[in-house]
Amino acid sequence: MLYIDVPLSAKLIEEWVLPDGSSKHNVAIDRLIQLRIMIETVDRKKETTYRVNQTFQVNLQKHIVHGGTLPREPMPTNITVRRPSLQDLEAYAAEQWECFLLHLISSTQAERTTNFSSSMMKIFQRGLLSQRDKEAPKLTKSGFQFLLMDTNAQLWYIIREYITSSEERGLDSADLISFFLELSFHVTGDAYNMNTLTDTQINVIKDLADLGLAKLQQGRKESWFIPTKLATNLSISLSDLSSRKQERGLDSADLISFFLELSFHVTGDAYNMNTLTDTQINVIKDLADLGLAKLQQGRKESWFIPTKLATNLSISLSDLSSRKQGFVVVETNFRVYAYSSSKLHCEILRLFSRVEYQLPNLIVGAITKESLYNAFENGIMAEQIISFLQQNAHPRVAERMPSVPENVTDQIRLWESDMNRVEMAPAYYYDEFPSREVYEAACDYARQYGGLLWDESKRMRLVVKAEIHMHMREFLRREK
């Protein structure tokens, strides 16, 4: 079938099979369909036909005729004699990632100085850190929220920003995604020769080593990198995200990039459909059918509004089986006990609680109104705090329902509502529109830019954010 360009009927293929191999044949066909190597179609007459995936077919033909580059093979163990055990590698990855998070909180907290590359520092300062002249970098609201994310969600945020900023560094995003995909299918703990990498890939692997996704080692003549679980677990969800894209003629790199981008949109905000490519428009329509987005049409513009199902993609990408054992116990009197010796855990708890004392393997603190107000002012939300406490609940309390006492979660939400009772924001009020059409067009325009705060259709009145006031004035002048 490799050199047959037309679909073959199931009956014809079954004639090739020996009588005692029918069950194995069916299993093989199902497996090839799952791997998207073979495509199954059913016509109007309900006759089943199969054909080889065109992309796979063309590439395999080229490989057979012209040869090709074999997958990167691990180095022999007799060369990499100092290779760490899987336990040591996991401890190394955890240490590197913890050091990175401590660096975000405060560079003075890190046990050892980590010299991150300029490319990684740009990623940190894209949204996690802000810095004024002659002042030390400080966490932004997004940075505080980032610290309370699940480890895998944090990783995906960094990977996404790394890919997004690739063009600024003169790198091809498709090549970068392809390398991440390739890296995710390496074997944890095996050593791979650095000489098999391009110069760009060497720089990328050094950046990833700073984050604990790989460990670099140097021998007498060779150097190699060893992927950790953080790197090899990337494939768990990428394979799902890119499922069946080949059957529809879509580029996997573009599709994965769009899913990652979509996952970091804001739930409830409207985004103009004109900013999407034709492929992305078709994808967003498919996602709307599944409830990941809501499509709306105005007089002149159309937009999509992501739901929580879409914006939580980056969280659902996490591998649940690889999460660490919980360590936090919260009591009904708002006392917090964290069974951990990690400085990182202590610093994260300080974000929303008052740490009273720290023993070699125990951190004791309390959730107070003042500590939560400080967290809310830094941009951390009540649901993020509650989610962190639930996800990191100690095994002894994780089995209880709820794992965090209800009086504590309810009070955290109440204190947040007290903070948000009144919110002052500069705005502009519009009324006396010349016609209903102009009013609706103005509403659509303000909504498109996320600046519509309030509208009353009956009396044709609306309020918009001050940031878009000048744009609204120009728009209304054109409409008149």
Coordinates of C-alpha atoms in Angstrom, one line a residue:
M1 CA 0.0 0.0 0.0
L2 CA 3.0 2.3 0.3
Y3 CA 3.0 3.0 -3.4
I4 CA -0.8 2.9 -4.0
D5 CA -2.4 6.3 -4.1
V6 CA -6.0 5.2 -4.1
P7 CA -8.1 3.8 -1.2
L8 CA -8.4 0.0 -1.0
S9 CA -11.5 -1.7 0.1
A10 CA -11.5 -3.6 3.4
K11 CA -12.7 -6.8 1.6
L12 CA -9.7 -6.7 -0.7
I13 CA -7.2 -6.3 2.1
E14 CA -8.8 -9.1 4.0
E15 CA -8.1 -11.4 1.1
W16 CA -4.4 -11.0 1.8
V17 CA -4.8 -12.4 5.3
L18 CA -4.5 -16.1 6.2
P19 CA -7.6 -17.7 7.8
D20 CA -5.9 -18.1 11.2
G21 CA -4.7 -14.4 11.2
S22 CA -8.0 -12.6 11.0
S23 CA -8.0 -11.4 14.6
K24 CA -4.4 -10.2 14.5
H25 CA -5.2 -8.4 11.2
N26 CA -8.1 -6.5 12.9
V27 CA -6.0 -5.6 15.8
A28 CA -3.2 -4.3 13.5
I29 CA -5.6 -2.3 11.4
D30 CA -7.1 -0.6 14.6
R31 CA -3.6 0.2 15.9
L32 CA -2.5 1.7 12.5
I33 CA -5.7 3.9 12.6
Q34 CA -5.0 5.0 16.2
L35 CA -1.4 6.0 15.1
R36 CA -2.9 7.8 12.1
I37 CA -0.7 5.8 9.8
M38 CA -3.8 4.5 8.0
I39 CA -7.0 6.4 7.3
E40 CA -10.4 4.7 7.4
T41 CA -13.4 6.0 5.3
V42 CA -16.9 4.8 4.9
D43 CA -18.8 5.7 1.7
R44 CA -22.6 6.1 1.2
K45 CA -22.9 2.4 0.4
K46 CA -21.3 1.7 3.9
E47 CA -18.3 0.1 2.3
T48 CA -15.1 0.6 4.3
T49 CA -11.9 1.6 2.5
Y50 CA -8.3 2.2 3.8
R51 CA -5.4 4.3 2.6
V52 CA -2.0 5.2 4.0
N53 CA -1.7 8.7 5.5
Q54 CA -0.4 10.8 2.7
T55 CA 2.2 12.6 4.7
F56 CA 3.5 9.4 6.2
Q57 CA 3.5 7.7 2.8
V58 CA 5.5 10.5 1.1
N59 CA 8.1 10.7 3.8
L60 CA 8.6 7.0 4.1
Q61 CA 9.0 6.8 0.3
K62 CA 11.7 9.5 0.4
H63 CA 13.4 7.7 3.3
I64 CA 13.4 4.3 1.4
V65 CA 14.6 5.8 -1.9
H66 CA 17.0 8.5 -0.7
G67 CA 17.8 7.5 2.9
G68 CA 17.3 9.8 5.8
T69 CA 18.5 10.8 9.3
L70 CA 17.8 8.1 11.9
P71 CA 16.3 9.0 15.2
R72 CA 18.9 10.2 17.8
E73 CA 20.3 7.1 19.5
P74 CA 21.4 7.0 23.2
M75 CA 25.2 6.8 23.8
P76 CA 26.7 3.5 25.1
T77 CA 26.9 3.2 28.8
N78 CA 30.7 2.4 28.7
I79 CA 31.3 6.0 27.5
T80 CA 28.9 7.8 29.9
V81 CA 30.2 6.1 33.0
R82 CA 29.1 8.9 35.4
R83 CA 25.4 8.8 34.3
P84 CA 23.1 9.6 37.3
S85 CA 20.5 7.1 38.5
L86 CA 16.8 7.9 37.8
Q87 CA 16.3 8.9 41.5
D88 CA 19.3 11.3 41.3
L89 CA 18.0 12.7 38.0
E90 CA 14.6 13.3 39.5
A91 CA 16.2 15.0 42.5
Y92 CA 18.3 17.2 40.1
A93 CA 15.2 18.2 38.1
A94 CA 13.3 19.1 41.3
E95 CA 16.3 21.1 42.6
Q96 CA 16.8 23.0 39.3
W97 CA 13.0 23.9 39.1
E98 CA 12.9 24.9 42.7
C99 CA 16.0 27.1 42.2
F100 CA 14.3 28.7 39.2
L101 CA 11.1 29.5 41.2
L102 CA 13.2 30.9 44.1
H103 CA 15.0 33.1 41.6
L104 CA 11.6 34.5 40.6
I105 CA 10.6 35.2 44.2
S106 CA 13.9 36.7 45.2
S107 CA 17.4 36.2 43.8
T108 CA 18.7 36.3 47.4
Q109 CA 16.6 33.3 48.4
A110 CA 18.3 30.9 45.9
E111 CA 20.8 28.6 47.5
R112 CA 23.2 29.1 44.6
T113 CA 23.4 31.7 42.0
T114 CA 21.9 30.7 38.6
N115 CA 23.1 32.6 35.6
F116 CA 20.1 32.4 33.3
S117 CA 20.7 33.2 29.6
S118 CA 19.4 36.4 28.1
S119 CA 16.7 34.5 26.2
M120 CA 15.4 33.1 29.5
M121 CA 15.5 36.4 31.3
K122 CA 13.4 38.0 28.5
I123 CA 10.8 35.3 29.1
F124 CA 10.7 36.1 32.8
Q125 CA 10.3 39.8 32.1
R126 CA 7.6 39.3 29.5
G127 CA 5.0 39.0 32.3
L128 CA 6.4 37.5 35.4
L129 CA 8.9 40.2 36.5
S130 CA 9.0 43.9 36.1
Q131 CA 12.0 46.2 36.7
R132 CA 12.4 49.9 37.1
D133 CA 15.6 51.9 36.7
K134 CA 18.2 50.9 39.3
E135 CA 15.7 48.7 41.2
A136 CA 15.7 45.0 41.7
P137 CA 13.2 43.0 39.6
K138 CA 9.8 42.5 41.3
L139 CA 7.0 39.9 40.6
T140 CA 4.0 41.1 38.7
K141 CA 0.5 40.0 39.3
S142 CA 0.9 37.3 36.7
G143 CA 4.1 36.3 38.5
F144 CA 2.4 35.8 41.8
Q145 CA -0.3 33.7 40.1
F146 CA 2.3 31.7 38.2
L147 CA 3.9 30.6 41.5
L148 CA 0.6 29.0 42.6
M149 CA 0.1 27.0 39.4
D150 CA 0.7 23.3 39.1
T151 CA 4.3 22.4 38.1
N152 CA 3.3 21.2 34.7
A153 CA 1.1 24.3 34.0
Q154 CA 4.2 26.4 35.0
L155 CA 6.3 24.5 32.6
W156 CA 3.9 24.9 29.8
Y157 CA 3.7 28.7 30.4
I158 CA 7.5 28.9 30.1
I159 CA 7.6 26.7 27.0
R160 CA 4.8 28.8 25.4
E161 CA 6.6 32.0 26.1
Y162 CA 9.9 30.5 24.9
I163 CA 8.3 29.6 21.6
T164 CA 6.4 33.0 21.3
S165 CA 9.7 34.9 21.8
S166 CA 11.6 32.8 19.3
E167 CA 11.1 35.1 16.4
E168 CA 12.6 38.0 18.3
R169 CA 15.7 35.9 18.7
G170 CA 15.8 35.0 15.0
L171 CA 14.6 31.4 15.5
D172 CA 12.0 29.5 13.6
S173 CA 9.1 28.6 15.9
A174 CA 8.2 25.5 13.8
D175 CA 11.7 24.2 14.2
L176 CA 11.6 24.9 17.9
I177 CA 8.3 23.1 18.4
S178 CA 9.6 20.2 16.3
F179 CA 12.7 19.9 18.7
F180 CA 10.5 20.0 21.8
L181 CA 8.4 17.2 20.3
E182 CA 11.5 15.2 19.5
L183 CA 12.9 15.8 22.9
S184 CA 9.7 14.6 24.6
F185 CA 10.1 11.2 22.9
H186 CA 13.6 10.6 24.3
V187 CA 14.1 8.2 27.1
T188 CA 14.4 9.6 30.6
G189 CA 17.9 8.9 32.0
D190 CA 19.6 8.0 28.7
A191 CA 22.5 10.1 27.5
Y192 CA 22.4 11.7 24.0
N193 CA 25.5 13.1 22.2
M194 CA 25.6 16.9 22.0
N195 CA 27.3 16.6 18.6
T196 CA 24.0 15.4 17.1
L197 CA 22.5 18.8 17.8
T198 CA 22.6 22.0 15.7
D199 CA 24.0 25.2 17.2
T200 CA 20.4 26.4 17.9
Q201 CA 19.4 23.2 19.5
I202 CA 22.5 23.3 21.7
N203 CA 21.5 26.8 23.0
V204 CA 18.0 25.6 23.6
I205 CA 19.1 22.5 25.5
K206 CA 21.4 24.7 27.7
D207 CA 18.4 26.9 28.5
L208 CA 16.3 23.8 29.3
A209 CA 19.1 22.5 31.6
D210 CA 18.7 25.7 33.7
L211 CA 15.1 24.7 34.3
G212 CA 15.8 21.1 35.1
L213 CA 14.5 19.6 31.8
A214 CA 17.9 18.1 31.0
K215 CA 21.3 17.5 32.7
L216 CA 24.5 18.3 30.9
Q217 CA 27.6 16.2 31.4
Q218 CA 31.1 16.4 29.9
G219 CA 33.4 13.4 29.4
R220 CA 37.1 13.3 28.2
K221 CA 36.2 13.6 24.5
E222 CA 32.4 13.8 24.3
S223 CA 29.6 15.8 26.0
W224 CA 26.0 14.7 26.3
F225 CA 22.6 15.7 27.7
I226 CA 20.3 13.5 29.8
P227 CA 16.5 14.3 29.6
T228 CA 14.6 14.4 32.9
K229 CA 10.9 13.6 33.4
L230 CA 10.0 17.2 32.9
A231 CA 11.1 17.0 29.3
T232 CA 9.9 13.5 28.4
N233 CA 6.4 14.1 29.9
L234 CA 5.9 16.9 27.3
S235 CA 4.6 14.3 24.8
I236 CA 1.8 13.1 27.0
S237 CA -0.5 15.9 25.8
L238 CA 1.1 17.1 22.6
S239 CA 0.1 13.8 21.1
D240 CA -3.5 14.5 22.0
L241 CA -3.4 18.1 20.9
S242 CA -2.2 17.2 17.4
S243 CA -4.5 14.2 17.0
R244 CA -5.8 13.7 13.5
K245 CA -4.3 16.9 12.3
Q246 CA -2.6 15.1 9.4
E247 CA -5.9 13.7 8.2
R248 CA -7.2 17.2 7.8
G249 CA -4.0 18.6 6.2
L250 CA -3.1 20.7 9.2
D251 CA 0.4 21.6 10.3
S252 CA 1.1 20.1 13.8
A253 CA 3.4 22.9 14.9
D254 CA 0.9 25.6 14.0
L255 CA -1.9 23.7 15.6
I256 CA 0.0 23.1 18.9
S257 CA 1.1 26.7 19.0
F258 CA -2.5 27.9 18.5
F259 CA -3.8 25.6 21.3
L260 CA -1.0 26.9 23.7
E261 CA -1.8 30.5 22.7
L262 CA -5.6 29.9 23.3
S263 CA -5.0 28.4 26.7
F264 CA -3.5 31.7 27.9
H265 CA -6.4 33.9 26.7
V266 CA -8.7 35.4 29.3
T267 CA -12.0 33.6 30.0
G268 CA -14.9 35.8 29.0
D269 CA -12.9 38.3 26.9
A270 CA -13.8 38.8 23.2
Y271 CA -11.2 38.3 20.5
N272 CA -11.6 39.4 16.9
M273 CA -12.0 36.6 14.4
N274 CA -10.2 38.8 11.8
T275 CA -6.9 38.2 13.7
L276 CA -7.1 34.5 12.9
T277 CA -5.9 32.6 9.9
D278 CA -8.3 30.5 7.8
T279 CA -7.0 27.4 9.5
Q280 CA -7.4 28.9 13.0
I281 CA -11.0 30.0 12.2
N282 CA -11.9 26.4 11.2
V283 CA -10.3 25.1 14.4
I284 CA -12.1 27.7 16.6
K285 CA -15.4 26.7 15.0
D286 CA -14.7 23.0 15.9
L287 CA -13.8 24.1 19.5
A288 CA -17.0 26.1 19.7
D289 CA -19.0 22.9 19.0
L290 CA -17.3 21.3 22.0
G291 CA -17.9 24.3 24.3
L292 CA -14.3 25.6 24.4
A293 CA -15.4 28.9 22.8
K294 CA -18.5 30.9 22.1
L295 CA -18.9 32.6 18.7
Q296 CA -20.7 35.9 18.3
Q297 CA -21.5 38.1 15.3
G298 CA -21.9 41.9 15.3
R299 CA -23.0 44.2 12.5
K300 CA -19.6 44.3 11.0
E301 CA -17.3 42.2 13.1
S302 CA -17.3 38.7 14.6
W303 CA -15.5 37.5 17.6
F304 CA -14.9 34.4 19.8
I305 CA -15.0 34.2 23.6
P306 CA -12.9 31.5 25.2
T307 CA -14.6 29.5 28.0
K308 CA -12.9 27.9 31.0
L309 CA -12.5 24.6 29.1
A310 CA -10.1 26.4 26.7
T311 CA -8.2 28.6 29.1
N312 CA -7.7 25.6 31.4
L313 CA -5.9 23.7 28.6
S314 CA -2.5 24.6 30.0
I315 CA -3.5 23.1 33.4
S316 CA -5.0 20.0 31.9
L317 CA -1.8 19.4 30.0
S318 CA -0.3 18.3 33.3
D319 CA 0.5 14.7 33.9
L320 CA -1.6 13.8 37.0
S321 CA 0.4 10.7 37.7
S322 CA 3.6 12.6 38.0
R323 CA 2.4 15.1 40.7
K324 CA 4.3 15.1 43.9
Q325 CA 2.8 13.9 47.2
G326 CA 1.0 16.7 49.0
F327 CA 2.4 18.3 52.2
V328 CA -0.2 20.8 53.5
V329 CA -2.7 20.4 56.3
V330 CA -5.2 23.2 56.9
E331 CA -7.2 23.1 60.1
T332 CA -10.6 24.7 60.8
N333 CA -8.9 27.4 63.0
F334 CA -7.0 28.6 59.9
R335 CA -3.7 27.1 61.1
V336 CA -1.5 25.7 58.3
Y337 CA 1.0 22.9 58.8
A338 CA 3.3 22.1 55.9
Y339 CA 5.4 19.0 56.2
S340 CA 8.3 20.1 54.1
S341 CA 11.9 21.2 54.4
S342 CA 11.8 23.2 51.1
K343 CA 12.6 26.9 51.1
L344 CA 10.4 27.2 48.1
H345 CA 7.4 25.8 49.9
C346 CA 8.0 28.2 52.7
E347 CA 8.2 31.2 50.4
I348 CA 5.1 30.2 48.5
L349 CA 3.1 29.9 51.8
R350 CA 4.3 33.4 52.7
L351 CA 2.5 34.7 49.6
F352 CA -0.9 34.2 51.3
S353 CA -0.3 33.2 55.0
R354 CA 1.7 34.3 58.0
V355 CA 4.6 31.9 58.6
E356 CA 5.2 31.7 62.3
Y357 CA 8.1 29.3 62.6
Q358 CA 10.0 26.7 60.6
L359 CA 11.4 23.4 61.9
P360 CA 13.7 21.1 59.9
N361 CA 10.8 19.3 58.3
L362 CA 7.7 21.4 59.3
I363 CA 6.5 24.9 58.5
V364 CA 3.8 26.3 60.8
G365 CA 1.7 29.3 59.8
A366 CA -1.8 30.8 59.8
I367 CA -4.1 32.2 57.2
T368 CA -5.1 35.7 58.4
K369 CA -7.1 38.6 57.0
E370 CA -4.0 40.7 56.7
S371 CA -2.0 38.0 54.9
L372 CA -4.8 37.4 52.4
Y373 CA -5.3 41.1 51.7
N374 CA -1.6 41.3 50.9
A375 CA -2.0 38.4 48.5
F376 CA -5.1 39.9 46.8
E377 CA -3.2 43.2 46.4
N378 CA -0.4 41.3 44.6
G379 CA -3.0 39.9 42.1
I380 CA -3.5 36.4 43.6
M381 CA -7.1 35.3 43.5
A382 CA -9.0 33.4 46.2
E383 CA -9.7 30.4 43.9
Q384 CA -5.9 30.1 43.1
I385 CA -5.1 29.9 46.9
I386 CA -7.9 27.4 47.5
S387 CA -6.8 25.3 44.4
F388 CA -3.1 25.3 45.7
L389 CA -4.2 24.1 49.1
Q390 CA -6.3 21.4 47.6
Q391 CA -3.8 20.2 45.1
N392 CA -1.0 20.0 47.7
A393 CA -3.1 18.5 50.5
H394 CA -1.2 16.0 52.7
P395 CA -2.2 12.3 51.9
R396 CA -3.8 12.1 55.4
V397 CA -6.3 14.9 54.6
A398 CA -6.4 14.5 50.8
E399 CA -8.8 11.5 51.1
R400 CA -11.3 13.6 53.1
M401 CA -14.0 15.6 51.3
P402 CA -13.3 18.5 51.3
S403 CA -9.6 18.3 51.9
V404 CA -9.6 22.0 53.0
P405 CA -12.3 22.8 55.6
E406 CA -15.3 24.6 54.1
N407 CA -15.2 27.4 56.7
V408 CA -11.7 28.3 55.6
T409 CA -12.5 28.3 51.8
D410 CA -15.7 30.3 52.4
Q411 CA -13.9 32.9 54.5
I412 CA -11.1 33.2 51.9
R413 CA -13.8 34.0 49.3
L414 CA -15.5 36.4 51.6
W415 CA -12.4 38.4 52.3
E416 CA -11.7 38.6 48.6
S417 CA -15.3 39.9 48.0
D418 CA -14.6 42.6 50.6
M419 CA -11.6 43.7 48.7
N420 CA -13.6 43.8 45.4
R421 CA -16.7 45.4 46.8
V422 CA -15.9 48.7 45.1
E423 CA -13.5 49.2 42.3
M424 CA -12.6 52.6 40.8
A425 CA -11.7 52.8 37.2
P426 CA -11.6 55.8 34.8
A427 CA -14.3 55.6 32.2
Y428 CA -16.4 57.5 29.6
Y429 CA -20.2 57.7 29.3
Y430 CA -21.8 57.9 25.9
D431 CA -25.5 58.6 25.1
E432 CA -27.7 60.5 22.5
F433 CA -26.7 58.3 19.6
P434 CA -28.2 59.4 16.3
S435 CA -29.5 56.0 15.4
R436 CA -29.9 52.4 16.7
E437 CA -27.4 51.2 14.1
V438 CA -24.7 53.6 15.3
Y439 CA -25.3 52.6 18.9
E440 CA -25.0 48.9 18.1
A441 CA -21.9 49.5 16.0
A442 CA -20.3 51.4 18.9
C443 CA -21.1 48.6 21.3
D444 CA -19.5 46.0 18.9
Y445 CA -16.4 48.2 18.5
A446 CA -16.0 48.6 22.3
R447 CA -16.6 45.0 23.0
Q448 CA -14.1 44.0 20.3
Y449 CA -11.3 45.9 22.1
G450 CA -12.4 44.6 25.5
G451 CA -13.4 48.2 26.6
L452 CA -17.2 47.8 27.1
L453 CA -18.0 48.2 30.8
W454 CA -21.8 48.7 30.7
D455 CA -24.5 49.3 28.1
E456 CA -28.3 49.8 28.2
S457 CA -29.9 48.9 24.9
K458 CA -33.3 50.4 25.6
R459 CA -32.0 54.0 26.1
M460 CA -28.9 53.5 23.9
R461 CA -26.4 54.4 26.6
L462 CA -23.0 52.8 27.2
V463 CA -19.8 53.2 29.3
V464 CA -16.3 52.3 28.0
K465 CA -12.9 52.2 29.6
A466 CA -10.8 55.3 29.4
E467 CA -8.1 53.6 27.4
I468 CA -10.2 53.3 24.3
H469 CA -11.9 56.7 24.5
M470 CA -9.9 58.3 21.8
H471 CA -10.4 55.3 19.5
M472 CA -14.2 55.5 20.2
R473 CA -14.3 59.1 19.3
E474 CA -12.5 58.5 15.9
F475 CA -14.9 55.5 15.3
L476 CA -18.0 57.6 16.0
R477 CA -16.8 60.4 13.7
R478 CA -16.4 57.9 10.9
E479 CA -19.8 56.5 11.5
K480 CA -21.5 59.9 11.4

